[in-house]
Amino acid sequence: MSGNPFVTCLNRYTTASPDHEAAFDEFIGRTPPPGGAPLRLETCTERFVRACYTRKHPPSIILTGNAGDGKTYLCRQIVSTFTGQTVTEWTDHLDWSIVHNGLELRVVKDLSEMTEEASARILRDVAANWRSEQSRTVFLIAANEGRLRAVLQQERLVVEELFQEIDRQLREGPALNHERLVVLNLNHVTTFAYVPATLKWLTDPGHWDACTGCIAQHACPIRFNASHLANAHVVVRLQRLYQILEHLGVHVTIRDMLIHLAYTATGGLDCASVIARKLPDREPRRYVYYENVWGEAAKDHFRCKAVVIRHLRRLNVGQKSVLEVDDFIINGSPIEEHNRLFAPALDLDGQRFEQDRKAYIYGGAAAPHPEEEHPLMRWLPQCRRKLFFERQNPVADRLFPFQHLPEYFRLIGGDPALLTRYRHEIVLGLNRAFSGLYLTDADALYVTSQYAHAVEQPAPLVRVKIPADGVEIQVAPGQKDVFDRDLTTLRLVIYPPPGVQSEPVTWTLDLLRFEYLLRRARGSTPDILADECELSIRQLKDALLSRFATEQQSGRIDFFAADRNRYVFRTLWVDSEGRIHI
Amino acid sequence: MERYGYLEEQRQGYPVAAWIWGHRLRVGQHWMEYLLEFLNVLAGFDYELGRGINQERSSDRQEYNRFTRLGLRRFVFYDEREKTHHPFDDAAHRQLMETLRQMCADGSGDDPLMLARSLLRAFSAVEESRSWFAKSLFPVHHNMLFWEGLRKKATKYEERHSVDRLAPHRLDAGIAFDARNFFARGGEIYYLILSAGTRNNPERRTNIAKQLRALLTERNTALGKLAEIIDQAWQRQTGNNGNHTPTGRLGWIPDPACLLYVTIAEDVATFLQAGLDPLEMLDLLAHLIGFHLTLYIYHRAHLETASPHQDGSCLDKRRLCLPIDALEGADGGVVRDISAAAFREQEDCIVHQAEAYIHAKVMEWVNAPPPGADPYAALDLEARTHFDLPRLSSGRRGEFESTINALIKRLGNAPDPKDLAEGYAKALISVLREDFDKNFKGVHRKLAKAVGLAAPRKGPGARFVLGDNLLKALTLAIIPSGEGMTYDEFLQRLYTRYGLVIGVHEAQAAGLLERRRVNSEYFERNRAALLEKMKLAGLAIEYSDATAVVRGR
């Protein structure tokens, strides 16, 4: 009665356990967990990198990204490709060279772990290598972008060309065919592509064989989760969640994803506590997978540390009431679907949910204890989340706090007519956001500036007026050659107004910004999403002002004046003879 | 003590606040008016720093012009809802509008004028409801700069002649420009600080002046032209037989060699390179000025008396310790309490410094009496001249006299110097205290709250914070445009330059951890909270878990 060793293995991934670091080393080292094969994520990047090293003159590769993006893993793969053998010892060397086939490969496992001195020296060596034509040395460096930039800035005088090249590739994307240097920023990898593979490994029947014979297997939330997570629809929904996060601009590293999915399966419980019925939260239904996804049963500390949970909680799914969803839960029509989804099971505490529901419908909405709410109300958030995963109905998407989510996804589809139609709303939203006033004009994009502490009715000065044609919503395709970046995003391209010579300004239009602008365009108040969006909009305004604003010498003042019940664009002319006219 | 500025020969006595913090800073001045007054003085000196000092280059012009712009002001601010009506102004306004109507294109009626008026009114600078001559416009352009005015006896007018028969320049006659209710010399102090801080760096001096000139004359030229046209319409009416241009003279500041002035000048020079939209630049400059003046008050109030301000060590020895609360109560209020305590401490320091000064001065006079004179009379004479006691109300003076008489009676004819000094100082403090509390003590509080250095804006329990605008202004002032520095370096600079304590290192260096006996974890969280704020504001980028880079643009 020792429990399933796979569960112990999984628990080591969640940071709730002290063995946490060891788990990731095992993952990298591909040690098989008890009862099955190790998790193998085939990534595009890995394929690209292997291909690089089979070239006759492999380029130097610099890998940047956050902790957990897979830099160390990739290094191991590269080294094993290079030498043709798997790597055995790894931990002690910070900077080591391997010679093979006449080429020397210098591997720097983690630039951030070295002293500033040492890292500066390495970069100087890279620069020297870069300049010499006949070099037989190839570099492989893994670093965090911030540290890399800091060291490059310090050494700038010596390594100017290197700095420029690295900077360029980091900003514009890796130069895949470059002969000497390729910089791969793993921040661009979107992890939602790996969710199905990970879940498949997690729910592989081989890992769960050890559960047969366990006395608690019918009351075990972990077993329940494992069987449900194998359901294809659930996998799709989970992937959708990750995709939404990417669209919100949150980068989830592979490590974060592993932590989150492991926690989703186990809820931080282990076999011993399940068998002994000593769960921290008493009720098994709190550890169901669709509650674990949002960390409902987790402690505050874990909620803050697990990146995915922290961001998902901000989406607050299940707290908000959506009429169709609640109606289905409480009234249960269509009956067949309701009976199927809400059949007595572990997550519904057996018959308990059905009893509470019947009590509510037939017994009235008054709670048995007047100071509490009716027991059914406490089931509602959980049931909403359950339906989010298990019901195959588009209304489940309405549980997200985004009013314009479907429109956003439709725009990503790339229909040009649709893009042009939404341009009008985006321009209106931007006009209102820039000036802080309820403007109604969307024929042009007005970039305004005004006195911030105005006492009287504000009259924002129009500095730049860009006709609506000069604003385009474009679909920015993901880079699929080297990153598993299946993410199409939207971006706004604003061309300079007539008479101004400048580069157009490009601005990412992610889900959050799209939502904010559309809400403003349709009349919502600015405090919604204000924290996140307002400052990025202010930066866009500053960029437009610095690139497109010109001093108007012609004695012309453009501004918005209040005219009865709306703001109108007016112009005052002051000519050289000192006359004022409109 | 060396004084720097315009020193009037006739006047020897000043209130105690002036002897420590210069002539003068006063609580009635609105935070925006420091910027307005400073720009007016600078423009009045033709965009040159370092003028108006009557100790050096005495052939130089020592007075700055004060712009009146009555035409513009009446046009923008004088309307039916004005609270101080006067028939002269009514008549002047009528005549002005007639002239202006003729200058508009035919057929457009009143529209352009109404439009122009609402446009200019949107730049009204100060919130309070005041009479039209005391209202100010945000200085978008040089032509919108003007000095505070006051129509004397506005409400006590007796109609002697019909207004319409008066020539236009007579209508302006009753308006004086030396009132100093709102432009209370705070801007002059800032002008002097910048002048003193660039005494040894003429290049920086011309740089700052040049950029401010460019900011005020080369941007928003159309608005400036509009303001000029309106004002000129009235000026042509009054013609050359009008009042001569009023001028003004500067106040003074103590210890011009203080290094804080150099730091302030550096900040302004770096800030002006930022190249943002001019309206935003001026707004942030107003915040920066308020911040600098608050620091100036705290710096001179510091308890460390051993290092005088002349030898360049004052910045290190008198480093302030201002813990900033970035958590806003998220940690249970620990940092907030520390910060609030520090705020109270600063206020106590200010009061203490004033008292210490009085004590020191009295001691000095007692120990150096003219031979053969009555010690009381000598002391009295010194005190009266130095602190300008005749300016006080007769009631107060009477109280002072009676306290001194009691003291004389107690100590007798040959008093012990120490007792005499102590007793006399106490009497002086109690008589000067009221004026000090009323007019100076609240300046730092008002300024700090207005620029975002202290919160909450209204209510008790003030503590130090960094508001968004102030944060942006400081970032632009510390980091030259185009460069960047790591977040840790940024925090370090904030501490070495201004004494702002945010993270653990600085708290350690300031001895705050030991004094308050708190866990350093709180300051760690404080540091993280400020980084979040800066990231949201677009001032910092966090690349990976460890490195964050701060840049101004």
PDB file of N, CA, C and O in Angstrom, chain B residues 106-136:
ATOM      1  N   ASP B 106     -14.011  89.167 -41.812  1.00  0.00           N
ATOM      2  CA  ASP B 106     -15.400  89.645 -41.831  1.00  0.00           C
ATOM      3  C   ASP B 106     -16.377  88.503 -41.911  1.00  0.00           C
ATOM      4  O   ASP B 106     -16.142  87.508 -42.581  1.00  0.00           O
ATOM      5  N   GLY B 107     -17.473  88.712 -41.286  1.00  0.00           N
ATOM      6  CA  GLY B 107     -18.554  87.757 -41.433  1.00  0.00           C
ATOM      7  C   GLY B 107     -18.505  86.591 -40.465  1.00  0.00           C
ATOM      8  O   GLY B 107     -19.458  85.838 -40.344  1.00  0.00           O
ATOM      9  N   SER B 108     -17.407  86.442 -39.772  1.00  0.00           N
ATOM     10  CA  SER B 108     -17.394  85.278 -38.888  1.00  0.00           C
ATOM     11  C   SER B 108     -17.898  85.638 -37.497  1.00  0.00           C
ATOM     12  O   SER B 108     -17.983  84.797 -36.633  1.00  0.00           O
ATOM     13  N   GLY B 109     -18.214  86.905 -37.322  1.00  0.00           N
ATOM     14  CA  GLY B 109     -18.853  87.283 -36.063  1.00  0.00           C
ATOM     15  C   GLY B 109     -17.955  87.050 -34.865  1.00  0.00           C
ATOM     16  O   GLY B 109     -16.751  87.245 -34.936  1.00  0.00           O
ATOM     17  N   ASP B 110     -18.539  86.615 -33.824  1.00  0.00           N
ATOM     18  CA  ASP B 110     -17.808  86.445 -32.581  1.00  0.00           C
ATOM     19  C   ASP B 110     -17.127  85.097 -32.472  1.00  0.00           C
ATOM     20  O   ASP B 110     -16.407  84.844 -31.531  1.00  0.00           O
ATOM     21  N   ASP B 111     -17.450  84.242 -33.444  1.00  0.00           N
ATOM     22  CA  ASP B 111     -16.975  82.865 -33.297  1.00  0.00           C
ATOM     23  C   ASP B 111     -15.490  82.703 -33.034  1.00  0.00           C
ATOM     24  O   ASP B 111     -15.119  82.036 -32.091  1.00  0.00           O
ATOM     25  N   PRO B 112     -14.630  83.281 -33.856  1.00  0.00           N
ATOM     26  CA  PRO B 112     -13.208  83.035 -33.606  1.00  0.00           C
ATOM     27  C   PRO B 112     -12.780  83.520 -32.233  1.00  0.00           C
ATOM     28  O   PRO B 112     -11.954  82.897 -31.581  1.00  0.00           O
ATOM     29  N   LEU B 113     -13.381  84.610 -31.769  1.00  0.00           N
ATOM     30  CA  LEU B 113     -12.961  85.114 -30.462  1.00  0.00           C
ATOM     31  C   LEU B 113     -13.411  84.175 -29.355  1.00  0.00           C
ATOM     32  O   LEU B 113     -12.663  83.897 -28.419  1.00  0.00           O
ATOM     33  N   MET B 114     -14.619  83.684 -29.447  1.00  0.00           N
ATOM     34  CA  MET B 114     -15.089  82.762 -28.413  1.00  0.00           C
ATOM     35  C   MET B 114     -14.260  81.495 -28.403  1.00  0.00           C
ATOM     36  O   MET B 114     -13.906  80.951 -27.358  1.00  0.00           O
ATOM     37  N   LEU B 115     -13.926  81.054 -29.603  1.00  0.00           N
ATOM     38  CA  LEU B 115     -13.125  79.844 -29.727  1.00  0.00           C
ATOM     39  C   LEU B 115     -11.746  80.058 -29.109  1.00  0.00           C
ATOM     40  O   LEU B 115     -11.242  79.235 -28.335  1.00  0.00           O
ATOM     41  N   ALA B 116     -11.163  81.219 -29.457  1.00  0.00           N
ATOM     42  CA  ALA B 116      -9.834  81.525 -28.933  1.00  0.00           C
ATOM     43  C   ALA B 116      -9.883  81.597 -27.408  1.00  0.00           C
ATOM     44  O   ALA B 116      -8.981  81.129 -26.720  1.00  0.00           O
ATOM     45  N   ARG B 117     -10.964  82.178 -26.916  1.00  0.00           N
ATOM     46  CA  ARG B 117     -11.072  82.316 -25.466  1.00  0.00           C
ATOM     47  C   ARG B 117     -11.162  80.961 -24.786  1.00  0.00           C
ATOM     48  O   ARG B 117     -10.484  80.712 -23.790  1.00  0.00           O
ATOM     49  N   SER B 118     -12.014  80.065 -25.332  1.00  0.00           N
ATOM     50  CA  SER B 118     -12.130  78.768 -24.656  1.00  0.00           C
ATOM     51  C   SER B 118     -10.830  77.983 -24.794  1.00  0.00           C
ATOM     52  O   SER B 118     -10.451  77.235 -23.896  1.00  0.00           O
ATOM     53  N   LEU B 119     -10.122  78.186 -25.899  1.00  0.00           N
ATOM     54  CA  LEU B 119      -8.845  77.509 -26.068  1.00  0.00           C
ATOM     55  C   LEU B 119      -7.845  77.979 -25.022  1.00  0.00           C
ATOM     56  O   LEU B 119      -7.181  77.179 -24.348  1.00  0.00           O
ATOM     57  N   LEU B 120      -7.759  79.296 -24.853  1.00  0.00           N
ATOM     58  CA  LEU B 120      -6.784  79.814 -23.900  1.00  0.00           C
ATOM     59  C   LEU B 120      -7.199  79.512 -22.463  1.00  0.00           C
ATOM     60  O   LEU B 120      -6.359  79.243 -21.606  1.00  0.00           O
ATOM     61  N   ARG B 121      -8.484  79.543 -22.217  1.00  0.00           N
ATOM     62  CA  ARG B 121      -8.930  79.250 -20.853  1.00  0.00           C
ATOM     63  C   ARG B 121      -8.592  77.833 -20.443  1.00  0.00           C
ATOM     64  O   ARG B 121      -8.434  77.567 -19.254  1.00  0.00           O
ATOM     65  N   ALA B 122      -8.507  76.933 -21.421  1.00  0.00           N
ATOM     66  CA  ALA B 122      -8.167  75.558 -21.065  1.00  0.00           C
ATOM     67  C   ALA B 122      -6.782  75.457 -20.460  1.00  0.00           C
ATOM     68  O   ALA B 122      -6.428  74.451 -19.870  1.00  0.00           O
ATOM     69  N   PHE B 123      -5.985  76.534 -20.609  1.00  0.00           N
ATOM     70  CA  PHE B 123      -4.647  76.512 -20.029  1.00  0.00           C
ATOM     71  C   PHE B 123      -4.572  77.238 -18.707  1.00  0.00           C
ATOM     72  O   PHE B 123      -3.490  77.579 -18.239  1.00  0.00           O
ATOM     73  N   SER B 124      -5.687  77.497 -18.122  1.00  0.00           N
ATOM     74  CA  SER B 124      -5.711  78.168 -16.826  1.00  0.00           C
ATOM     75  C   SER B 124      -4.961  77.328 -15.815  1.00  0.00           C
ATOM     76  O   SER B 124      -5.230  76.144 -15.663  1.00  0.00           O
ATOM     77  N   ALA B 125      -4.023  77.939 -15.106  1.00  0.00           N
ATOM     78  CA  ALA B 125      -3.049  77.118 -14.388  1.00  0.00           C
ATOM     79  C   ALA B 125      -3.422  76.704 -12.970  1.00  0.00           C
ATOM     80  O   ALA B 125      -3.118  75.616 -12.555  1.00  0.00           O
ATOM     81  N   VAL B 126      -4.041  77.590 -12.213  1.00  0.00           N
ATOM     82  CA  VAL B 126      -4.212  77.291 -10.787  1.00  0.00           C
ATOM     83  C   VAL B 126      -5.680  77.113 -10.472  1.00  0.00           C
ATOM     84  O   VAL B 126      -6.517  77.851 -10.953  1.00  0.00           O
ATOM     85  N   GLU B 127      -6.010  76.121  -9.655  1.00  0.00           N
ATOM     86  CA  GLU B 127      -7.420  75.776  -9.456  1.00  0.00           C
ATOM     87  C   GLU B 127      -8.242  76.768  -8.686  1.00  0.00           C
ATOM     88  O   GLU B 127      -9.423  76.863  -8.878  1.00  0.00           O
ATOM     89  N   GLU B 128      -7.621  77.453  -7.745  1.00  0.00           N
ATOM     90  CA  GLU B 128      -8.470  78.215  -6.844  1.00  0.00           C
ATOM     91  C   GLU B 128      -9.209  79.341  -7.548  1.00  0.00           C
ATOM     92  O   GLU B 128      -8.771  79.832  -8.574  1.00  0.00           O
ATOM     93  N   SER B 129     -10.290  79.750  -6.973  1.00  0.00           N
ATOM     94  CA  SER B 129     -11.042  80.821  -7.604  1.00  0.00           C
ATOM     95  C   SER B 129     -10.465  82.136  -7.113  1.00  0.00           C
ATOM     96  O   SER B 129     -10.481  82.438  -5.925  1.00  0.00           O
ATOM     97  N   ARG B 130      -9.929  82.860  -8.021  1.00  0.00           N
ATOM     98  CA  ARG B 130      -9.306  84.139  -7.663  1.00  0.00           C
ATOM     99  C   ARG B 130      -9.826  85.220  -8.576  1.00  0.00           C
ATOM    100  O   ARG B 130     -10.522  84.953  -9.541  1.00  0.00           O
ATOM    101  N   SER B 131      -9.450  86.433  -8.274  1.00  0.00           N
ATOM    102  CA  SER B 131      -9.804  87.528  -9.175  1.00  0.00           C
ATOM    103  C   SER B 131      -8.999  87.399 -10.450  1.00  0.00           C
ATOM    104  O   SER B 131      -7.958  86.757 -10.484  1.00  0.00           O
ATOM    105  N   TRP B 132      -9.472  88.051 -11.476  1.00  0.00           N
ATOM    106  CA  TRP B 132      -8.863  87.853 -12.792  1.00  0.00           C
ATOM    107  C   TRP B 132      -7.394  88.250 -12.824  1.00  0.00           C
ATOM    108  O   TRP B 132      -6.602  87.644 -13.538  1.00  0.00           O
ATOM    109  N   PHE B 133      -7.024  89.239 -12.043  1.00  0.00           N
ATOM    110  CA  PHE B 133      -5.632  89.682 -12.138  1.00  0.00           C
ATOM    111  C   PHE B 133      -4.681  88.740 -11.407  1.00  0.00           C
ATOM    112  O   PHE B 133      -3.479  88.839 -11.548  1.00  0.00           O
ATOM    113  N   ALA B 134      -5.244  87.821 -10.611  1.00  0.00           N
ATOM    114  CA  ALA B 134      -4.369  86.881  -9.912  1.00  0.00           C
ATOM    115  C   ALA B 134      -4.325  85.515 -10.580  1.00  0.00           C
ATOM    116  O   ALA B 134      -3.605  84.635 -10.137  1.00  0.00           O
ATOM    117  N   LYS B 135      -5.076  85.344 -11.641  1.00  0.00           N
ATOM    118  CA  LYS B 135      -5.083  84.043 -12.309  1.00  0.00           C
ATOM    119  C   LYS B 135      -3.914  83.948 -13.269  1.00  0.00           C
ATOM    120  O   LYS B 135      -3.450  84.961 -13.806  1.00  0.00           O
ATOM    121  N   SER B 136      -3.476  82.721 -13.524  1.00  0.00           N
ATOM    122  CA  SER B 136      -2.313  82.529 -14.398  1.00  0.00           C
ATOM    123  C   SER B 136      -2.625  81.529 -15.502  1.00  0.00           C
ATOM    124  O   SER B 136      -3.522  80.710 -15.367  1.00  0.00           O
TER     125      SER B 136
END
